[in-house]
Amino acid sequence: MASEQKFGAGIWHFATYVDRYATDGYGAPRSLIEMIDLAGSVGDLSVVDINYPFADPKLSLDAVDEALKRNKLEVIGITPEIYTREFSKGAFTNPDPGVRRRANELINDAANVVRRFGAKYVKLWPGQDGWDYPFQVDHGDIWRKSLDGVGELAQQNPDLQFVIEYKPREPRNHMSFDSVARTLLGIEKIGLPNVGILLDFGHSLYGGESPADAAQLAIDYGRLFGMDVNDNLRGWDDDMIAGSVHPIELFEFFYTLRRNNWEGVWQLDQFPFREDSVEAAKSAIGFLKRIERALDRLDFDAMRAAQARQDAVTALNLARGALFGGE
């Protein structure tokens, strides 16, 4: 039976990468058009999230649109690059008001690109907003700046969604939006309906959360606007193939979404440094389809009854049977 679920990926999944050791990279650089063509070759992808501004400043929106259409892909979101050298002391929390204004202008430009492609949201990943050392910042001041920065954008663009992708750390040693609870507190303080959370499964693991619990909390507050999945060893944001390390917790995450009737794209945020990017995407989506079939098989009434008793053995047996049992 064909899956009706839509799958997506951050376009960076199809890039090549560098780190602080292999500074020459793990492959030749790829253009955005080449990445879109690779995404199209996966076969099961419907949407992509694209970074902005484009690495090639001469690349036109029309050329990108043509590549997307050629590959039968749509854009779900635009991620403005507010985490580069220019914003090394923060985008929203930068001590220089000129840099904060530049971040606002860049994100507003990205908002126009969202409109151009008919996308769903602007994704905010303020990786440089936070601190590194004790006494480095006035915590109240940078928190207010974070909320003011996001709130201003949401007010300027009431027709668009702004999703905050929280993460404990990296590149800052401690990010301002570091957890589901703190991010929800900030969003509720902002008080605008078009600000929500994009929940990254790996960030939640890495932050010591239960991704299923984090999803439930965001849903309870009506703020789960998007999600993406990957995996890690919990000590770092490894962005490995989804389901490769924590399959049961990934299943519980999707069980929580299904139980709450949350509908949206199941999106990949993976960094296949040494792996073939197309095969890594196919591997992840293959497992996500297995999860989808397992959710169809799972006895939800029996699971609710076991959870009401806090009967871990029965609940795990139900989950394992649905996920790893026969097709």
mmCIF file of C-alpha atoms in Angstrom:
data_model
loop_
_atom_site.group_PDB
_atom_site.id
_atom_site.type_symbol
_atom_site.label_atom_id
_atom_site.label_comp_id
_atom_site.label_asym_id
_atom_site.label_seq_id
_atom_site.Cartn_x
_atom_site.Cartn_y
_atom_site.Cartn_z
ATOM 1 C CA MET A 1 0.000 0.000 0.000
ATOM 2 C CA ALA A 2 1.487 3.331 -1.053
ATOM 3 C CA SER A 3 2.248 5.833 1.684
ATOM 4 C CA GLU A 4 0.251 9.062 1.693
ATOM 5 C CA GLN A 5 2.663 10.638 4.166
ATOM 6 C CA LYS A 6 4.739 13.508 2.788
ATOM 7 C CA PHE A 7 8.482 13.380 3.363
ATOM 8 C CA GLY A 8 10.934 16.252 3.220
ATOM 9 C CA ALA A 9 14.552 17.129 3.880
ATOM 10 C CA GLY A 10 16.751 20.073 4.580
ATOM 11 C CA ILE A 11 18.558 20.731 1.330
ATOM 12 C CA TRP A 12 21.847 20.683 3.276
ATOM 13 C CA HIS A 13 21.361 16.908 3.496
ATOM 14 C CA PHE A 14 22.690 16.861 -0.076
ATOM 15 C CA ALA A 15 25.607 19.229 0.470
ATOM 16 C CA THR A 16 29.201 18.290 1.221
ATOM 17 C CA TYR A 17 30.697 19.150 4.578
ATOM 18 C CA VAL A 18 33.783 20.340 6.366
ATOM 19 C CA ASP A 19 34.754 20.062 10.000
ATOM 20 C CA ARG A 20 37.653 21.373 12.055
ATOM 21 C CA TYR A 21 39.807 18.405 11.042
ATOM 22 C CA ALA A 22 38.886 17.722 7.419
ATOM 23 C CA THR A 23 39.036 21.389 6.516
ATOM 24 C CA ASP A 24 39.332 20.398 2.865
ATOM 25 C CA GLY A 25 35.898 18.835 3.108
ATOM 26 C CA TYR A 26 34.391 15.404 2.613
ATOM 27 C CA GLY A 27 33.719 15.981 -1.062
ATOM 28 C CA ALA A 28 33.754 18.586 -3.774
ATOM 29 C CA PRO A 29 31.442 21.549 -3.139
ATOM 30 C CA ARG A 30 27.966 21.292 -4.657
ATOM 31 C CA SER A 31 25.788 24.060 -5.967
ATOM 32 C CA LEU A 32 22.217 24.503 -4.775
ATOM 33 C CA ILE A 33 20.961 23.296 -8.148
ATOM 34 C CA GLU A 34 23.041 20.136 -7.834
ATOM 35 C CA MET A 35 21.648 19.555 -4.339
ATOM 36 C CA ILE A 36 18.086 19.969 -5.600
ATOM 37 C CA ASP A 37 18.756 17.457 -8.364
ATOM 38 C CA LEU A 38 20.084 14.958 -5.809
ATOM 39 C CA ALA A 39 17.017 15.515 -3.616
ATOM 40 C CA GLY A 40 14.834 14.837 -6.618
ATOM 41 C CA SER A 41 16.609 11.532 -7.271
ATOM 42 C CA VAL A 42 15.555 10.150 -3.856
ATOM 43 C CA GLY A 43 12.071 9.542 -5.217
ATOM 44 C CA ASP A 44 10.076 9.873 -1.997
ATOM 45 C CA LEU A 45 10.818 13.499 -1.161
ATOM 46 C CA SER A 46 8.068 16.051 -1.717
ATOM 47 C CA VAL A 47 9.485 19.169 -0.056
ATOM 48 C CA VAL A 48 12.783 20.746 0.921
ATOM 49 C CA ASP A 49 13.912 23.409 3.359
ATOM 50 C CA ILE A 50 16.391 25.788 1.709
ATOM 51 C CA ASN A 51 19.058 28.000 3.258
ATOM 52 C CA TYR A 52 19.102 31.693 2.376
ATOM 53 C CA PRO A 53 20.940 33.643 1.060
ATOM 54 C CA PHE A 54 22.148 31.245 -1.606
ATOM 55 C CA ALA A 55 25.858 30.443 -1.643
ATOM 56 C CA ASP A 56 25.990 31.713 -5.222
ATOM 57 C CA PRO A 57 24.801 35.334 -5.080
ATOM 58 C CA LYS A 58 24.148 35.242 -8.849
ATOM 59 C CA LEU A 59 21.672 32.387 -8.557
ATOM 60 C CA SER A 60 18.170 33.644 -9.270
ATOM 61 C CA LEU A 61 14.940 32.582 -7.624
ATOM 62 C CA ASP A 62 13.633 31.672 -11.054
ATOM 63 C CA ALA A 63 16.539 29.263 -11.615
ATOM 64 C CA VAL A 64 15.878 27.629 -8.248
ATOM 65 C CA ASP A 65 12.170 27.415 -9.038
ATOM 66 C CA GLU A 66 12.930 25.752 -12.354
ATOM 67 C CA ALA A 67 15.139 23.150 -10.653
ATOM 68 C CA LEU A 68 12.465 22.465 -8.041
ATOM 69 C CA LYS A 69 9.777 21.970 -10.661
ATOM 70 C CA ARG A 70 12.046 19.721 -12.714
ATOM 71 C CA ASN A 71 12.445 17.508 -9.649
ATOM 72 C CA LYS A 72 8.785 17.712 -8.565
ATOM 73 C CA LEU A 73 9.762 19.359 -5.287
ATOM 74 C CA GLU A 74 8.177 22.175 -3.307
ATOM 75 C CA VAL A 75 9.638 24.392 -0.598
ATOM 76 C CA ILE A 76 8.334 23.942 2.944
ATOM 77 C CA GLY A 77 10.535 26.563 4.585
ATOM 78 C CA ILE A 78 13.403 28.965 4.206
ATOM 79 C CA THR A 79 16.211 29.017 6.778
ATOM 80 C CA PRO A 80 17.994 32.380 6.904
ATOM 81 C CA GLU A 81 21.677 32.031 7.747
ATOM 82 C CA ILE A 82 21.760 34.019 10.972
ATOM 83 C CA TYR A 83 24.550 31.867 12.404
ATOM 84 C CA THR A 84 27.515 32.867 10.198
ATOM 85 C CA ARG A 85 30.603 34.941 11.035
ATOM 86 C CA GLU A 86 28.679 38.194 10.729
ATOM 87 C CA PHE A 87 26.476 37.051 13.621
ATOM 88 C CA SER A 88 29.174 35.399 15.732
ATOM 89 C CA LYS A 89 28.007 37.306 18.828
ATOM 90 C CA GLY A 90 24.393 36.614 18.043
ATOM 91 C CA ALA A 91 21.703 37.676 15.619
ATOM 92 C CA PHE A 92 18.948 38.736 18.020
ATOM 93 C CA THR A 93 21.276 39.074 21.030
ATOM 94 C CA ASN A 94 24.222 40.784 19.363
ATOM 95 C CA PRO A 95 25.516 43.742 21.425
ATOM 96 C CA ASP A 96 25.726 45.800 18.221
ATOM 97 C CA PRO A 97 22.278 47.195 17.302
ATOM 98 C CA GLY A 98 23.423 47.487 13.692
ATOM 99 C CA VAL A 99 24.044 43.739 13.507
ATOM 100 C CA ARG A 100 20.665 43.065 15.108
ATOM 101 C CA ARG A 101 19.069 45.279 12.458
ATOM 102 C CA ARG A 102 20.975 43.409 9.741
ATOM 103 C CA ALA A 103 19.591 40.115 11.092
ATOM 104 C CA ASN A 104 16.073 41.540 10.939
ATOM 105 C CA GLU A 105 16.607 42.672 7.347
ATOM 106 C CA LEU A 106 18.032 39.296 6.302
ATOM 107 C CA ILE A 107 15.126 37.407 7.854
ATOM 108 C CA ASN A 108 12.617 39.740 6.228
ATOM 109 C CA ASP A 109 14.316 39.045 2.902
ATOM 110 C CA ALA A 110 13.930 35.338 3.640
ATOM 111 C CA ALA A 111 10.255 35.941 4.419
ATOM 112 C CA ASN A 112 9.809 37.324 0.908
ATOM 113 C CA VAL A 113 11.431 34.172 -0.480
ATOM 114 C CA VAL A 114 8.938 32.112 1.530
ATOM 115 C CA ARG A 115 6.151 34.028 -0.183
ATOM 116 C CA ARG A 116 7.796 33.633 -3.585
ATOM 117 C CA PHE A 117 7.821 29.843 -3.269
ATOM 118 C CA GLY A 118 4.501 29.537 -1.448
ATOM 119 C CA ALA A 119 6.305 27.905 1.468
ATOM 120 C CA LYS A 120 4.951 27.361 4.975
ATOM 121 C CA TYR A 121 7.395 29.052 7.310
ATOM 122 C CA VAL A 122 10.580 30.946 8.050
ATOM 123 C CA LYS A 123 12.767 28.710 10.193
ATOM 124 C CA LEU A 124 14.788 30.471 12.866
ATOM 125 C CA TRP A 125 17.846 28.620 14.079
ATOM 126 C CA PRO A 126 19.678 31.261 16.135
ATOM 127 C CA GLY A 127 22.749 29.146 16.782
ATOM 128 C CA GLN A 128 24.957 32.096 17.775
ATOM 129 C CA ASP A 129 22.465 33.581 20.235
ATOM 130 C CA GLY A 130 23.512 32.731 23.761
ATOM 131 C CA TRP A 131 26.757 32.723 25.691
ATOM 132 C CA ASP A 132 29.983 30.805 26.251
ATOM 133 C CA TYR A 133 31.342 31.823 29.684
ATOM 134 C CA PRO A 134 30.042 32.666 33.146
ATOM 135 C CA PHE A 135 29.555 36.431 33.571
ATOM 136 C CA GLN A 136 29.805 36.943 29.797
ATOM 137 C CA VAL A 137 26.256 38.242 29.416
ATOM 138 C CA ASP A 138 23.379 39.812 31.290
ATOM 139 C CA HIS A 139 20.984 36.881 31.054
ATOM 140 C CA GLY A 140 17.864 38.976 31.420
ATOM 141 C CA ASP A 141 19.036 41.343 28.710
ATOM 142 C CA ILE A 142 19.817 38.713 26.074
ATOM 143 C CA TRP A 143 16.580 36.851 26.783
ATOM 144 C CA ARG A 144 14.600 40.044 26.252
ATOM 145 C CA LYS A 145 16.529 40.701 23.049
ATOM 146 C CA SER A 146 15.768 37.173 21.816
ATOM 147 C CA LEU A 147 12.047 37.595 22.398
ATOM 148 C CA ASP A 148 11.969 41.126 21.021
ATOM 149 C CA GLY A 149 13.796 40.040 17.871
ATOM 150 C CA VAL A 150 11.452 37.143 17.129
ATOM 151 C CA GLY A 151 8.376 39.119 18.124
ATOM 152 C CA GLU A 152 9.257 42.016 15.844
ATOM 153 C CA LEU A 153 9.569 39.671 12.871
ATOM 154 C CA ALA A 154 6.260 37.969 13.626
ATOM 155 C CA GLN A 155 4.539 41.347 13.848
ATOM 156 C CA GLN A 156 6.129 42.500 10.598
ATOM 157 C CA ASN A 157 4.973 39.327 8.790
ATOM 158 C CA PRO A 158 1.631 38.282 10.282
ATOM 159 C CA ASP A 159 0.829 36.211 7.187
ATOM 160 C CA LEU A 160 3.761 33.828 7.770
ATOM 161 C CA GLN A 161 4.751 31.315 10.403
ATOM 162 C CA PHE A 162 8.046 31.656 12.246
ATOM 163 C CA VAL A 163 9.335 28.415 13.730
ATOM 164 C CA ILE A 164 12.113 28.297 16.312
ATOM 165 C CA GLU A 165 14.386 25.268 16.196
ATOM 166 C CA TYR A 166 15.822 24.975 19.686
ATOM 167 C CA LYS A 167 19.082 23.264 20.575
ATOM 168 C CA PRO A 168 21.171 23.040 23.769
ATOM 169 C CA ARG A 169 24.458 24.216 22.274
ATOM 170 C CA GLU A 170 26.626 24.569 19.168
ATOM 171 C CA PRO A 171 27.959 26.829 17.899
ATOM 172 C CA ARG A 172 27.466 28.807 21.151
ATOM 173 C CA ASN A 173 28.322 26.840 24.267
ATOM 174 C CA HIS A 174 24.798 27.583 25.476
ATOM 175 C CA MET A 175 22.035 28.689 23.149
ATOM 176 C CA SER A 176 19.269 31.023 24.319
ATOM 177 C CA PHE A 177 16.527 28.769 22.928
ATOM 178 C CA ASP A 178 17.917 25.565 24.418
ATOM 179 C CA SER A 179 14.913 23.365 25.267
ATOM 180 C CA VAL A 180 11.255 22.846 24.536
ATOM 181 C CA ALA A 181 10.218 24.305 27.894
ATOM 182 C CA ARG A 182 12.319 27.463 27.634
ATOM 183 C CA THR A 183 11.288 27.988 24.017
ATOM 184 C CA LEU A 184 7.612 27.610 24.912
ATOM 185 C CA LEU A 185 8.044 30.087 27.760
ATOM 186 C CA GLY A 186 9.513 32.559 25.296
ATOM 187 C CA ILE A 187 6.804 31.998 22.709
ATOM 188 C CA GLU A 188 4.060 32.434 25.275
ATOM 189 C CA LYS A 189 5.733 35.660 26.422
ATOM 190 C CA ILE A 190 5.832 36.904 22.808
ATOM 191 C CA GLY A 191 2.145 36.101 22.642
ATOM 192 C CA LEU A 192 1.681 35.988 18.874
ATOM 193 C CA PRO A 193 -0.152 33.185 17.031
ATOM 194 C CA ASN A 194 2.352 32.832 14.177
ATOM 195 C CA VAL A 195 5.359 31.833 16.320
ATOM 196 C CA GLY A 196 5.899 28.153 17.004
ATOM 197 C CA ILE A 197 8.429 25.357 17.383
ATOM 198 C CA LEU A 198 10.167 23.157 14.866
ATOM 199 C CA LEU A 199 11.080 20.152 16.992
ATOM 200 C CA ASP A 200 14.313 18.481 15.952
ATOM 201 C CA PHE A 201 14.298 14.902 17.290
ATOM 202 C CA GLY A 202 18.087 14.860 17.643
ATOM 203 C CA HIS A 203 18.248 18.178 19.468
ATOM 204 C CA SER A 204 15.707 16.863 21.944
ATOM 205 C CA LEU A 205 17.729 13.672 22.511
ATOM 206 C CA TYR A 206 20.948 15.620 22.839
ATOM 207 C CA GLY A 207 19.333 17.967 25.342
ATOM 208 C CA GLY A 208 18.331 15.110 27.633
ATOM 209 C CA GLU A 209 14.661 15.336 26.756
ATOM 210 C CA SER A 210 12.266 12.613 25.724
ATOM 211 C CA PRO A 211 11.329 13.685 22.185
ATOM 212 C CA ALA A 212 7.841 12.219 22.648
ATOM 213 C CA ASP A 213 7.337 14.243 25.814
ATOM 214 C CA ALA A 214 8.702 17.377 24.125
ATOM 215 C CA ALA A 215 6.307 16.887 21.214
ATOM 216 C CA GLN A 216 3.376 16.428 23.569
ATOM 217 C CA LEU A 217 4.231 19.605 25.447
ATOM 218 C CA ALA A 218 4.515 21.631 22.236
ATOM 219 C CA ILE A 219 1.223 20.163 20.980
ATOM 220 C CA ASP A 220 -0.529 20.915 24.268
ATOM 221 C CA TYR A 221 0.359 24.584 23.811
ATOM 222 C CA GLY A 222 -0.614 24.553 20.137
ATOM 223 C CA ARG A 223 2.911 25.419 19.061
ATOM 224 C CA LEU A 224 4.235 22.370 17.204
ATOM 225 C CA PHE A 225 4.435 23.862 13.710
ATOM 226 C CA GLY A 226 7.015 21.480 12.253
ATOM 227 C CA MET A 227 9.418 18.655 13.003
ATOM 228 C CA ASP A 228 12.454 16.906 11.646
ATOM 229 C CA VAL A 229 14.198 13.693 12.496
ATOM 230 C CA ASN A 230 17.681 12.240 12.613
ATOM 231 C CA ASP A 231 19.582 10.352 15.298
ATOM 232 C CA ASN A 232 22.624 10.689 17.533
ATOM 233 C CA LEU A 233 24.542 9.067 20.368
ATOM 234 C CA ARG A 234 23.072 11.645 22.814
ATOM 235 C CA GLY A 235 26.447 13.243 23.499
ATOM 236 C CA TRP A 236 26.415 15.475 20.426
ATOM 237 C CA ASP A 237 24.203 16.555 17.556
ATOM 238 C CA ASP A 238 25.504 13.851 15.234
ATOM 239 C CA ASP A 239 22.637 14.130 12.679
ATOM 240 C CA MET A 240 22.813 10.438 11.823
ATOM 241 C CA ILE A 241 20.287 8.426 9.812
ATOM 242 C CA ALA A 242 16.893 8.462 11.528
ATOM 243 C CA GLY A 243 16.224 5.284 13.500
ATOM 244 C CA SER A 244 19.821 4.084 13.421
ATOM 245 C CA VAL A 245 20.384 4.405 17.180
ATOM 246 C CA HIS A 246 17.068 5.121 18.927
ATOM 247 C CA PRO A 247 14.340 3.348 16.933
ATOM 248 C CA ILE A 248 11.992 2.798 19.889
ATOM 249 C CA GLU A 249 12.154 6.434 20.971
ATOM 250 C CA LEU A 250 11.596 7.501 17.370
ATOM 251 C CA PHE A 251 8.540 5.238 17.243
ATOM 252 C CA GLU A 252 7.234 6.743 20.483
ATOM 253 C CA PHE A 253 7.729 10.218 19.017
ATOM 254 C CA PHE A 254 5.601 9.374 15.987
ATOM 255 C CA TYR A 255 3.094 7.526 18.181
ATOM 256 C CA THR A 256 2.648 10.795 20.087
ATOM 257 C CA LEU A 257 2.083 12.714 16.857
ATOM 258 C CA ARG A 258 -0.461 10.143 15.616
ATOM 259 C CA ARG A 259 -2.271 10.000 18.951
ATOM 260 C CA ASN A 260 -2.700 13.779 18.856
ATOM 261 C CA ASN A 261 -3.780 13.807 15.187
ATOM 262 C CA TRP A 262 -0.794 16.006 14.338
ATOM 263 C CA GLU A 263 -0.409 16.167 10.583
ATOM 264 C CA GLY A 264 2.626 17.523 8.805
ATOM 265 C CA VAL A 265 5.699 16.667 6.799
ATOM 266 C CA TRP A 266 8.077 14.065 8.198
ATOM 267 C CA GLN A 267 11.318 15.832 7.481
ATOM 268 C CA LEU A 268 14.967 14.725 7.541
ATOM 269 C CA ASP A 269 17.719 16.829 9.077
ATOM 270 C CA GLN A 270 20.714 14.569 8.516
ATOM 271 C CA PHE A 271 24.366 15.255 7.765
ATOM 272 C CA PRO A 272 25.786 12.261 5.880
ATOM 273 C CA PHE A 273 29.444 13.320 6.068
ATOM 274 C CA ARG A 274 30.887 10.051 4.757
ATOM 275 C CA GLU A 275 27.767 8.373 3.374
ATOM 276 C CA ASP A 276 26.088 8.703 0.005
ATOM 277 C CA SER A 277 23.481 11.403 0.607
ATOM 278 C CA VAL A 278 20.804 9.900 -1.614
ATOM 279 C CA GLU A 279 21.196 6.437 -0.090
ATOM 280 C CA ALA A 280 21.164 7.926 3.426
ATOM 281 C CA ALA A 281 17.870 9.664 2.649
ATOM 282 C CA LYS A 282 16.383 6.476 1.188
ATOM 283 C CA SER A 283 17.487 4.508 4.242
ATOM 284 C CA ALA A 284 15.844 6.969 6.621
ATOM 285 C CA ILE A 285 12.626 7.208 4.634
ATOM 286 C CA GLY A 286 12.466 3.422 4.383
ATOM 287 C CA PHE A 287 12.504 3.222 8.166
ATOM 288 C CA LEU A 288 9.967 6.046 8.504
ATOM 289 C CA LYS A 289 7.638 4.076 6.242
ATOM 290 C CA ARG A 290 8.103 1.082 8.529
ATOM 291 C CA ILE A 291 7.101 3.312 11.446
ATOM 292 C CA GLU A 292 4.042 4.474 9.500
ATOM 293 C CA ARG A 293 2.962 0.861 8.905
ATOM 294 C CA ALA A 294 3.663 0.018 12.541
ATOM 295 C CA LEU A 295 1.397 2.836 13.681
ATOM 296 C CA ASP A 296 -1.347 1.359 11.518
ATOM 297 C CA ARG A 297 -0.830 -2.022 13.224
ATOM 298 C CA LEU A 298 -0.438 -0.780 16.776
ATOM 299 C CA ASP A 299 -3.337 -1.445 19.157
ATOM 300 C CA PHE A 300 -3.821 2.100 20.473
ATOM 301 C CA ASP A 301 -6.491 1.072 22.989
ATOM 302 C CA ALA A 302 -4.236 -1.582 24.478
ATOM 303 C CA MET A 303 -1.356 0.914 24.569
ATOM 304 C CA ARG A 304 -3.493 3.489 26.386
ATOM 305 C CA ALA A 305 -4.590 0.863 28.898
ATOM 306 C CA ALA A 306 -1.006 -0.216 29.542
ATOM 307 C CA GLN A 307 0.104 3.382 29.955
ATOM 308 C CA ALA A 308 -2.756 4.063 32.358
ATOM 309 C CA ARG A 309 -1.310 1.291 34.545
ATOM 310 C CA GLN A 310 2.273 2.437 33.868
ATOM 311 C CA ASP A 311 2.847 -1.117 32.686
ATOM 312 C CA ALA A 312 6.189 -0.712 30.933
ATOM 313 C CA VAL A 313 6.557 -4.377 29.945
ATOM 314 C CA THR A 314 3.215 -4.584 28.169
ATOM 315 C CA ALA A 315 3.655 -1.189 26.525
ATOM 316 C CA LEU A 316 7.120 -2.088 25.216
ATOM 317 C CA ASN A 317 5.911 -5.472 23.972
ATOM 318 C CA LEU A 318 3.106 -3.757 22.061
ATOM 319 C CA ALA A 319 5.510 -1.229 20.560
ATOM 320 C CA ARG A 320 8.141 -3.808 19.648
ATOM 321 C CA GLY A 321 5.575 -6.140 18.154
ATOM 322 C CA ALA A 322 4.144 -3.422 15.945
ATOM 323 C CA LEU A 323 7.522 -2.027 14.884
ATOM 324 C CA PHE A 324 9.635 -5.160 14.495
ATOM 325 C CA GLY A 325 6.961 -7.788 13.864
ATOM 326 C CA GLY A 326 6.026 -9.214 10.512
ATOM 327 C CA GLU A 327 5.075 -6.963 7.634
#
